Coordinates of N, CA and C in Angstrom, one line a residue:
R1 N 144.5 132.1 -221.0 CA 143.1 132.4 -221.5 C 142.5 131.1 -222.1
S2 N 141.2 130.9 -221.9 CA 140.5 129.8 -222.5 C 140.0 130.1 -223.9
S3 N 139.9 129.1 -224.7 CA 139.4 129.3 -226.1 C 138.8 128.0 -226.5
Y4 N 138.0 128.0 -227.6 CA 137.3 126.8 -228.0 C 136.8 126.9 -229.5
T5 N 136.5 125.8 -230.1 CA 135.9 125.8 -231.4 C 134.7 124.9 -231.4
L6 N 133.8 125.2 -232.4 CA 132.6 124.3 -232.7 C 132.9 123.6 -234.0
S7 N 132.6 122.4 -234.2 CA 132.9 121.6 -235.4 C 132.1 122.1 -236.6
T8 N 131.0 122.8 -236.4 CA 130.2 123.3 -237.5 C 129.5 124.5 -237.0
S9 N 129.1 125.3 -238.0 CA 128.4 126.6 -237.7 C 126.9 126.4 -238.1
S10 N 126.5 125.3 -238.6 CA 125.1 125.1 -239.0 C 124.8 123.6 -239.0
L11 N 123.5 123.3 -238.8 CA 122.9 122.0 -238.9 C 121.6 122.1 -239.7
A12 N 121.5 121.2 -240.7 CA 120.2 121.2 -241.5 C 119.6 119.8 -241.3
F13 N 118.3 119.8 -240.8 CA 117.6 118.6 -240.5 C 116.7 118.1 -241.6
G14 N 116.4 119.0 -242.6 CA 115.5 118.6 -243.7 C 114.1 118.4 -243.2
K15 N 113.3 117.6 -243.9 CA 111.9 117.4 -243.6 C 111.8 116.4 -242.4
Q16 N 110.9 116.7 -241.5 CA 110.7 115.9 -240.3 C 109.2 115.8 -240.0
P17 N 108.6 114.6 -239.8 CA 107.2 114.5 -239.4 C 106.9 115.3 -238.1
L18 N 105.7 115.8 -238.0 CA 105.3 116.5 -236.8 C 105.3 115.7 -235.6
N19 N 105.8 116.2 -234.5 CA 105.8 115.6 -233.2 C 106.7 114.4 -233.1
L20 N 107.6 114.2 -234.0 CA 108.5 113.1 -234.0 C 109.9 113.6 -234.0
A21 N 110.7 113.3 -233.0 CA 112.1 113.8 -232.9 C 112.9 113.2 -234.0
S22 N 113.8 113.9 -234.6 CA 114.7 113.5 -235.6 C 115.9 112.7 -234.9
S23 N 116.7 112.0 -235.8 CA 117.9 111.5 -235.3 C 118.8 112.7 -234.8
A24 N 119.7 112.4 -233.9 CA 120.5 113.5 -233.4 C 121.6 113.8 -234.4
K25 N 121.9 115.1 -234.5 CA 123.0 115.6 -235.3 C 124.0 116.2 -234.2
T26 N 125.3 116.1 -234.4 CA 126.2 116.4 -233.4 C 127.1 117.6 -233.8
I27 N 127.4 118.4 -232.7 CA 128.4 119.4 -232.8 C 129.5 119.1 -231.8
I28 N 130.7 119.1 -232.2 CA 131.8 118.8 -231.3 C 132.4 120.1 -230.8
L29 N 132.4 120.3 -229.5 CA 133.1 121.5 -228.9 C 134.4 121.1 -228.4
R30 N 135.5 121.8 -228.9 CA 136.8 121.4 -228.5 C 137.5 122.6 -227.8
S31 N 138.0 122.3 -226.6 CA 138.8 123.3 -225.8 C 140.2 123.5 -226.4
T32 N 140.5 124.6 -227.0 CA 141.8 124.8 -227.6 C 142.7 125.7 -226.9
G33 N 142.4 126.1 -225.7 CA 143.2 127.0 -224.9 C 144.2 126.2 -224.0
I34 N 144.9 126.9 -223.2 CA 145.9 126.3 -222.3 C 145.3 126.1 -220.9
T35 N 144.1 126.6 -220.7 CA 143.4 126.4 -219.4 C 142.1 125.8 -219.6
P36 N 141.5 125.2 -218.6 CA 140.2 124.6 -218.7 C 139.1 125.6 -219.2
L37 N 138.2 125.1 -220.0 CA 137.1 126.0 -220.5 C 135.9 125.9 -219.7
P38 N 135.5 127.0 -218.9 CA 134.3 127.0 -218.2 C 133.1 127.1 -219.1
I39 N 132.1 126.2 -218.9 CA 130.9 126.2 -219.7 C 129.8 126.9 -218.9
K40 N 129.3 128.1 -219.3 CA 128.3 128.8 -218.6 C 126.9 128.3 -219.0
S41 N 126.7 128.2 -220.3 CA 125.3 127.7 -220.8 C 125.4 127.3 -222.2
I42 N 124.5 126.4 -222.5 CA 124.2 126.0 -223.9 C 122.7 126.0 -224.1
V43 N 122.3 127.0 -224.9 CA 120.8 127.3 -225.0 C 120.4 127.5 -226.4
F44 N 119.1 127.6 -226.7 CA 118.6 127.9 -228.0 C 118.0 129.3 -228.0
D45 N 118.1 130.0 -229.1 CA 117.5 131.3 -229.3 C 117.0 131.4 -230.8
G46 N 116.5 132.5 -231.2 CA 116.0 132.6 -232.5 C 114.6 132.5 -232.7
I47 N 114.1 132.2 -233.9 CA 112.7 132.3 -234.3 C 111.9 131.1 -233.7
N48 N 112.4 129.9 -233.7 CA 111.7 128.7 -233.3 C 112.5 127.9 -232.3
P49 N 112.9 128.4 -231.2 CA 113.8 127.6 -230.3 C 113.2 126.4 -229.7
L50 N 111.8 126.4 -229.5 CA 111.2 125.3 -228.9 C 111.0 124.1 -229.8
Q51 N 111.4 124.2 -231.1 CA 111.3 123.1 -232.0 C 112.5 122.2 -232.0
F52 N 113.5 122.6 -231.2 CA 114.8 121.9 -231.1 C 115.1 121.5 -229.7
T53 N 115.8 120.4 -229.5 CA 116.2 120.0 -228.2 C 117.7 119.6 -228.3
Q54 N 118.4 119.6 -227.1 CA 119.8 119.2 -227.1 C 120.2 118.5 -225.8
T55 N 121.1 117.6 -225.9 CA 121.8 117.1 -224.8 C 123.3 117.2 -225.0
N56 N 124.0 117.2 -223.9 CA 125.5 117.3 -224.1 C 126.2 116.7 -222.9
D57 N 127.5 116.4 -223.1 CA 128.3 115.8 -222.0 C 129.4 116.8 -221.7
C58 N 129.2 118.1 -221.9 CA 130.2 119.1 -221.6 C 130.4 119.4 -220.1
G59 N 129.3 119.2 -219.3 CA 129.4 119.6 -217.9 C 129.7 121.1 -217.7
T60 N 130.3 121.4 -216.6 CA 130.6 122.8 -216.3 C 132.0 123.3 -216.8
S61 N 132.8 122.3 -217.2 CA 134.2 122.7 -217.6 C 134.7 121.6 -218.5
V62 N 135.5 122.0 -219.5 CA 136.1 121.1 -220.5 C 137.6 121.4 -220.4
A63 N 138.4 120.3 -220.1 CA 139.8 120.4 -219.9 C 140.5 120.9 -221.2
A64 N 141.6 121.6 -221.0 CA 142.4 122.1 -222.1 C 142.8 120.9 -223.0
G65 N 142.5 121.1 -224.3 CA 142.8 120.0 -225.3 C 141.7 119.0 -225.4
A66 N 140.7 119.0 -224.5 CA 139.7 118.0 -224.6 C 138.5 118.5 -225.4
S67 N 137.5 117.6 -225.6 CA 136.3 117.9 -226.3 C 135.1 117.3 -225.7
C68 N 133.9 117.8 -226.1 CA 132.7 117.3 -225.7 C 131.7 117.3 -226.8
T69 N 130.6 116.6 -226.7 CA 129.6 116.5 -227.8 C 128.3 117.1 -227.4
I70 N 127.7 117.9 -228.3 CA 126.4 118.4 -228.2 C 125.5 117.7 -229.3
R71 N 124.5 117.1 -228.8 CA 123.6 116.4 -229.7 C 122.3 117.1 -229.8
V72 N 121.9 117.5 -231.0 CA 120.7 118.3 -231.3 C 119.7 117.5 -232.1
R73 N 118.4 117.6 -231.7 CA 117.3 117.0 -232.4 C 116.3 118.0 -232.8
F74 N 115.6 117.7 -233.9 CA 114.5 118.6 -234.4 C 113.2 117.9 -234.2
K75 N 112.3 118.5 -233.5 CA 111.0 117.9 -233.2 C 109.9 119.0 -233.5
P76 N 109.5 119.1 -234.8 CA 108.5 120.2 -235.1 C 107.1 119.9 -234.6
T77 N 106.4 120.9 -234.1 CA 105.1 120.8 -233.7 C 104.1 121.4 -234.6
S78 N 104.6 122.0 -235.7 CA 103.7 122.6 -236.7 C 104.5 122.5 -238.1
T79 N 103.7 122.7 -239.1 CA 104.3 122.5 -240.5 C 105.1 123.8 -240.9
G80 N 105.9 123.7 -241.8 CA 106.7 124.8 -242.4 C 108.1 124.8 -241.9
S81 N 108.8 125.8 -242.5 CA 110.3 126.0 -242.1 C 110.4 126.5 -240.7
K82 N 111.4 125.9 -240.0 CA 111.8 126.3 -238.7 C 113.2 126.6 -238.6
A83 N 113.6 127.6 -237.8 CA 115.0 128.0 -237.6 C 115.2 128.4 -236.1
A84 N 116.4 128.1 -235.7 CA 116.8 128.5 -234.3 C 118.3 128.6 -234.3
T85 N 118.9 129.1 -233.2 CA 120.3 129.2 -233.1 C 120.7 128.5 -231.8
L86 N 121.7 127.7 -231.8 CA 122.3 127.1 -230.7 C 123.4 128.0 -230.2
I87 N 123.4 128.4 -229.0 CA 124.3 129.4 -228.4 C 125.1 128.7 -227.3
V88 N 126.4 128.7 -227.4 CA 127.3 128.3 -226.3 C 128.0 129.5 -225.7
I89 N 127.9 129.7 -224.4 CA 128.5 130.8 -223.7 C 129.5 130.2 -222.7
A90 N 130.8 130.5 -222.9 CA 131.9 130.0 -222.1 C 132.5 131.1 -221.3
G91 N 133.2 130.7 -220.3 CA 133.9 131.7 -219.4 C 135.4 131.8 -219.8
G92 N 136.1 132.4 -218.9 CA 137.6 132.4 -219.1 C 138.0 133.3 -220.3
G93 N 137.1 134.2 -220.7 CA 137.4 135.1 -221.9 C 137.1 134.4 -223.2
A94 N 136.5 133.2 -223.2 CA 136.3 132.5 -224.5 C 135.1 133.0 -225.2
G95 N 134.1 133.5 -224.4 CA 133.0 134.2 -225.1 C 131.9 133.2 -225.6
R96 N 131.2 133.8 -226.6 CA 130.0 133.1 -227.2 C 130.3 132.6 -228.6
K97 N 129.8 131.4 -228.9 CA 129.8 130.9 -230.3 C 128.4 130.3 -230.6
S98 N 128.1 130.2 -231.8 CA 126.7 129.8 -232.2 C 126.7 128.9 -233.4
A99 N 125.6 128.2 -233.6 CA 125.4 127.4 -234.8 C 123.9 127.6 -235.2
T100 N 123.7 127.8 -236.5 CA 122.3 128.0 -236.9 C 121.7 126.6 -237.2
L101 N 120.4 126.5 -236.9 CA 119.6 125.2 -237.0 C 118.4 125.4 -237.9
V102 N 118.2 124.6 -238.9 CA 117.1 124.7 -239.8 C 116.4 123.4 -240.0
G103 N 115.1 123.3 -240.2 CA 114.4 122.1 -240.6 C 113.0 122.5 -241.0
T104 N 112.3 121.5 -241.6 CA 111.0 121.7 -242.0 C 110.0 120.7 -241.5
G105 N 109.0 121.2 -240.8 CA 107.9 120.3 -240.3 C 106.9 119.9 -241.3
V106 N 106.7 118.6 -241.5 CA 105.8 118.1 -242.5 C 104.8 117.1 -241.9
Q107 N 103.5 117.3 -242.3 CA 102.5 116.4 -241.8 C 102.5 115.1 -242.6
S108 N 102.6 114.0 -241.9 CA 102.5 112.6 -242.5 C 101.1 112.4 -243.1
T109 N 101.1 111.8 -244.3 CA 99.8 111.5 -244.9 C 99.8 110.0 -245.4
F110 N 98.7 109.4 -245.4 CA 98.6 108.0 -245.8 C 97.2 107.7 -246.4
S111 N 97.1 106.6 -247.0 CA 95.8 106.1 -247.5 C 95.6 104.7 -247.1
V112 N 94.3 104.2 -247.0 CA 93.9 102.9 -246.8 C 93.0 102.4 -247.9
A113 N 93.4 101.3 -248.6 CA 92.6 100.8 -249.7 C 92.6 99.3 -249.7
P114 N 91.5 98.7 -250.2 CA 90.3 99.4 -250.8 C 89.4 100.0 -249.7
T115 N 88.4 100.7 -250.2 CA 87.5 101.3 -249.2 C 86.2 100.4 -249.1
A116 N 86.2 99.2 -249.8 CA 85.0 98.3 -249.6 C 85.5 96.9 -249.7
L117 N 85.0 96.1 -248.7 CA 85.3 94.6 -248.7 C 84.0 93.9 -248.4
S118 N 83.9 92.7 -249.0 CA 82.7 91.9 -248.7 C 83.2 90.5 -248.3
F119 N 82.7 90.1 -247.1 CA 83.1 88.8 -246.6 C 82.1 87.7 -247.0
G120 N 81.0 88.1 -247.5 CA 80.0 87.1 -247.9 C 79.3 86.4 -246.8
N121 N 78.8 85.2 -247.0 CA 78.1 84.5 -246.0 C 79.1 83.5 -245.2
V122 N 79.1 83.6 -243.9 CA 80.0 82.8 -243.1 C 79.2 82.1 -242.0
A123 N 79.3 80.8 -241.9 CA 78.6 80.1 -240.9 C 79.1 80.5 -239.5
R124 N 78.2 80.4 -238.5 CA 78.6 80.7 -237.1 C 79.7 79.7 -236.7
N125 N 80.7 80.3 -236.0 CA 81.9 79.6 -235.4 C 82.8 79.1 -236.5
A126 N 82.6 79.6 -237.7 CA 83.6 79.4 -238.8 C 84.4 80.7 -239.0
T127 N 85.5 80.5 -239.7 CA 86.4 81.7 -240.0 C 86.4 81.9 -241.5
S128 N 86.1 83.1 -241.9 CA 86.1 83.5 -243.3 C 87.6 83.5 -243.9
A129 N 87.6 83.5 -245.2 CA 88.9 83.8 -245.9 C 89.3 85.2 -245.5
A130 N 90.6 85.4 -245.5 CA 91.1 86.8 -245.1 C 90.9 87.7 -246.3
K131 N 90.5 89.0 -245.9 CA 90.5 90.1 -246.8 C 91.5 91.1 -246.4
T132 N 92.1 91.7 -247.4 CA 93.3 92.6 -247.0 C 93.0 94.1 -247.4
A133 N 93.6 94.9 -246.6 CA 93.6 96.4 -246.8 C 95.0 96.8 -246.8
R134 N 95.4 97.7 -247.7 CA 96.7 98.2 -247.8 C 96.9 99.6 -247.2
I135 N 97.8 99.8 -246.3 CA 98.1 101.1 -245.8 C 99.3 101.6 -246.6
S136 N 99.2 102.8 -247.3 CA 100.3 103.4 -248.1 C 100.7 104.7 -247.6
N137 N 102.0 104.9 -247.4 CA 102.5 106.2 -247.0 C 102.6 107.1 -248.3
T138 N 101.7 108.1 -248.3 CA 101.6 108.9 -249.5 C 102.3 110.2 -249.4
G139 N 103.0 110.4 -248.3 CA 103.8 111.6 -248.0 C 105.2 111.5 -248.4
S140 N 105.9 112.6 -248.0 CA 107.4 112.7 -248.3 C 108.3 112.4 -247.1
V141 N 107.6 112.0 -246.0 CA 108.4 111.7 -244.8 C 107.9 110.4 -244.2
V142 N 108.6 109.8 -243.2 CA 108.2 108.6 -242.6 C 106.8 108.7 -242.0
L143 N 106.1 107.6 -242.0 CA 104.8 107.6 -241.3 C 104.8 106.8 -240.0
P144 N 104.8 107.4 -238.9 CA 104.7 106.6 -237.6 C 103.3 106.0 -237.5
I145 N 103.2 104.7 -237.2 CA 101.9 104.0 -237.0 C 101.8 103.7 -235.6
T146 N 100.9 104.4 -234.9 CA 100.7 104.2 -233.4 C 99.9 102.9 -233.1
S147 N 98.9 102.7 -233.9 CA 98.1 101.5 -233.6 C 97.2 101.1 -234.8
I148 N 96.9 99.9 -234.9 CA 95.9 99.4 -235.9 C 95.0 98.5 -235.1
D149 N 93.7 98.9 -234.9 CA 92.8 98.2 -234.0 C 91.5 98.0 -234.6
L150 N 90.8 97.0 -234.1 CA 89.4 96.8 -234.4 C 88.5 97.4 -233.2
V151 N 87.6 98.2 -233.6 CA 86.8 98.9 -232.6 C 85.4 98.9 -233.1
G152 N 84.5 99.5 -232.4 CA 83.1 99.6 -232.8 C 82.1 98.7 -232.1
T153 N 81.1 98.3 -232.9 CA 80.0 97.5 -232.3 C 80.4 96.1 -231.9
N154 N 81.0 95.4 -232.9 CA 81.3 93.9 -232.7 C 82.7 93.6 -233.0
P155 N 83.7 94.2 -232.4 CA 85.1 94.0 -232.8 C 85.5 92.5 -232.5
A156 N 84.9 91.9 -231.5 CA 85.3 90.5 -231.2 C 84.9 89.5 -232.3
Q157 N 84.0 89.9 -233.2 CA 83.6 89.0 -234.3 C 84.5 89.0 -235.5
F158 N 85.6 89.9 -235.4 CA 86.6 90.0 -236.4 C 87.9 89.8 -235.8
A159 N 88.9 89.5 -236.6 CA 90.3 89.5 -236.1 C 91.2 90.0 -237.2
R160 N 92.3 90.6 -236.8 CA 93.2 91.2 -237.8 C 94.7 90.9 -237.5
T161 N 95.5 90.8 -238.5 CA 96.9 90.7 -238.4 C 97.5 91.7 -239.4
H162 N 98.7 92.1 -239.2 CA 99.3 93.0 -240.2 C 100.9 92.9 -240.1
N163 N 101.5 93.4 -241.2 CA 103.0 93.4 -241.3 C 103.5 94.8 -241.2
C164 N 102.8 95.7 -240.6 CA 103.2 97.1 -240.7 C 104.2 97.4 -239.6
P165 N 105.3 98.1 -240.0 CA 106.3 98.5 -239.0 C 105.9 99.7 -238.2
A166 N 106.6 100.0 -237.1 CA 106.2 101.2 -236.3 C 106.4 102.5 -237.1
R167 N 107.3 102.5 -238.1 CA 107.5 103.6 -238.9 C 107.6 103.2 -240.4
L168 N 106.7 103.6 -241.2 CA 106.6 103.2 -242.6 C 107.2 104.3 -243.4
A169 N 108.2 103.8 -244.2 CA 109.0 104.8 -245.0 C 108.2 105.5 -246.1
A170 N 108.6 106.7 -246.5 CA 107.9 107.4 -247.5 C 107.8 106.5 -248.8
G171 N 106.6 106.4 -249.3 CA 106.4 105.6 -250.5 C 106.2 104.2 -250.2
G172 N 106.3 103.8 -249.0 CA 106.2 102.4 -248.6 C 104.7 102.0 -248.3
S173 N 104.5 100.7 -248.2 CA 103.1 100.2 -247.9 C 103.2 99.0 -247.0
C174 N 102.1 98.6 -246.4 CA 102.0 97.4 -245.6 C 100.6 96.9 -245.7
T175 N 100.4 95.7 -245.2 CA 99.1 95.0 -245.4 C 98.4 94.6 -244.1
V176 N 97.1 94.9 -244.0 CA 96.3 94.4 -242.8 C 95.4 93.3 -243.3
S177 N 95.4 92.2 -242.7 CA 94.5 91.1 -243.1 C 93.4 91.0 -242.0
V178 N 92.2 90.9 -242.5 CA 91.0 90.8 -241.6 C 90.2 89.6 -241.9
V179 N 89.8 88.9 -240.9 CA 88.9 87.7 -241.1 C 87.6 88.0 -240.2
F180 N 86.5 87.4 -240.7 CA 85.3 87.4 -240.0 C 85.1 86.1 -239.2
K181 N 84.9 86.1 -237.9 CA 84.7 84.9 -237.1 C 83.4 85.0 -236.3
P182 N 82.3 84.9 -236.9 CA 81.0 85.1 -236.2 C 80.7 84.0 -235.2
T183 N 80.3 84.4 -234.0 CA 79.9 83.5 -232.9 C 78.4 83.6 -232.7
L184 N 77.8 84.6 -233.2 CA 76.3 84.8 -233.0 C 75.7 85.1 -234.4
P185 N 74.4 84.8 -234.6 CA 73.8 85.1 -235.9 C 73.5 86.6 -236.0
R186 N 73.1 87.0 -237.2 CA 72.6 88.4 -237.5 C 73.9 89.2 -237.9
A187 N 73.5 90.4 -238.3 CA 74.6 91.4 -238.8 C 75.6 91.7 -237.7
K188 N 76.8 91.8 -238.1 CA 77.9 92.2 -237.2 C 78.7 93.3 -237.9
S189 N 79.2 94.2 -237.1 CA 80.0 95.3 -237.6 C 81.1 95.7 -236.7
A190 N 82.2 96.2 -237.3 CA 83.3 96.7 -236.5 C 84.1 97.7 -237.3
M191 N 85.0 98.4 -236.7 CA 85.8 99.4 -237.4 C 87.2 99.1 -237.3
L192 N 87.9 99.1 -238.5 CA 89.4 99.0 -238.5 C 89.9 100.4 -238.4
Q193 N 90.6 100.7 -237.4 CA 91.0 102.0 -237.1 C 92.6 102.1 -237.1
V194 N 93.1 103.0 -238.0 CA 94.5 103.2 -238.1 C 94.8 104.5 -237.5
A195 N 95.7 104.5 -236.4 CA 96.1 105.8 -235.8 C 97.5 106.1 -236.1
P196 N 97.8 107.1 -236.8 CA 99.2 107.5 -237.2 C 99.8 108.5 -236.2
G197 N 101.1 108.6 -236.2 CA 101.8 109.7 -235.6 C 102.1 110.7 -236.8
G198 N 103.1 111.6 -236.5 CA 103.5 112.5 -237.5 C 102.5 113.5 -238.0
G199 N 101.4 113.7 -237.1 CA 100.4 114.7 -237.5 C 99.4 114.2 -238.4
G200 N 99.5 112.9 -238.8 CA 98.5 112.4 -239.7 C 97.1 112.2 -239.1
A201 N 96.1 112.2 -239.9 CA 94.7 112.1 -239.5 C 94.3 110.7 -239.2
L202 N 93.6 110.5 -238.2 CA 93.0 109.1 -237.9 C 92.1 108.7 -239.0
K203 N 92.3 107.4 -239.4 CA 91.4 106.9 -240.5 C 90.7 105.7 -239.9
T204 N 89.4 105.6 -240.1 CA 88.6 104.5 -239.7 C 87.8 103.9 -240.8
E205 N 88.0 102.6 -241.0 CA 87.2 101.9 -242.0 C 86.1 101.1 -241.3
Y206 N 84.9 101.2 -241.9 CA 83.7 100.6 -241.3 C 83.5 99.2 -242.0
T207 N 83.7 98.1 -241.2 CA 83.5 96.8 -241.7 C 82.2 96.2 -241.3
R208 N 81.5 95.6 -242.2 CA 80.1 95.1 -241.9 C 80.0 93.7 -242.5
N209 N 79.4 92.8 -241.8 CA 79.2 91.5 -242.3 C 77.9 91.0 -241.7
R210 N 77.0 90.5 -242.6 CA 75.8 89.8 -242.1 C 75.9 88.3 -242.2
L211 N 75.7 87.7 -241.1 CA 75.7 86.2 -241.1 C 74.5 85.8 -242.0
R212 N 74.9 85.0 -243.1 CA 73.9 84.5 -244.0 C 73.3 85.5 -245.0
Y213 N 73.8 86.7 -245.0 CA 73.4 87.7 -245.9 C 74.6 88.4 -246.6
A214 N 74.4 89.0 -247.8 CA 75.4 89.7 -248.5 C 75.8 90.9 -247.6
T215 N 77.1 91.2 -247.6 CA 77.6 92.3 -246.7 C 78.6 93.1 -247.5
A216 N 79.0 94.3 -246.8 CA 80.0 95.2 -247.5 C 80.8 95.9 -246.4
M217 N 81.9 96.4 -246.8 CA 82.8 97.3 -246.0 C 82.9 98.6 -246.7
R218 N 82.6 99.7 -246.0 CA 82.7 101.0 -246.6 C 83.4 102.0 -245.7
T219 N 83.9 103.0 -246.3 CA 84.6 104.1 -245.5 C 83.5 104.8 -244.7
R220 N 83.9 105.0 -243.4 CA 82.9 105.6 -242.5 C 82.8 107.1 -242.9

């Protein structure tokens, strides 16, 4: 007769940003019988089965005394508590075993400050001193940063650099430096656009500079 054990009966993923897969948590399946363990299926059931994914190296059979690994990830698509059950169904009389899965989907939040910058008067073909904006993760989970771009009417008249990682830790911050590089006279404008992952809302800052006139940057 075949038999087996699972290394745990539950996995807790804690808080996870929306649409971002968590690190994998593992369940070790060990064949404890004297005959190979047929694996019929490894599936999810319960309230939120689509919020979890799994990969495994168990194949269709696990030799007696051998083990395989099931790797589970949590990828919430909406906020709130999520729960599901991982179910292993084996043949050879070994039957069904399960592990409960829980996690919480959280929307990433962030701020960009200040909301106003002034570049002053800048001669054509010169480069202004850099002005900085700080992106701060104001939420309780990591903030994925998809892109930081200059868009709008005259993005080529400005340039930006930043030290922001692809994933900004909760409570962390990073800096975007912007310079004005006018090549033509008259007023120029562009938008500094921060696109986050984790369900965060797109933020666009409106930057404006008049060649030879006082200028300002304000939130759009």
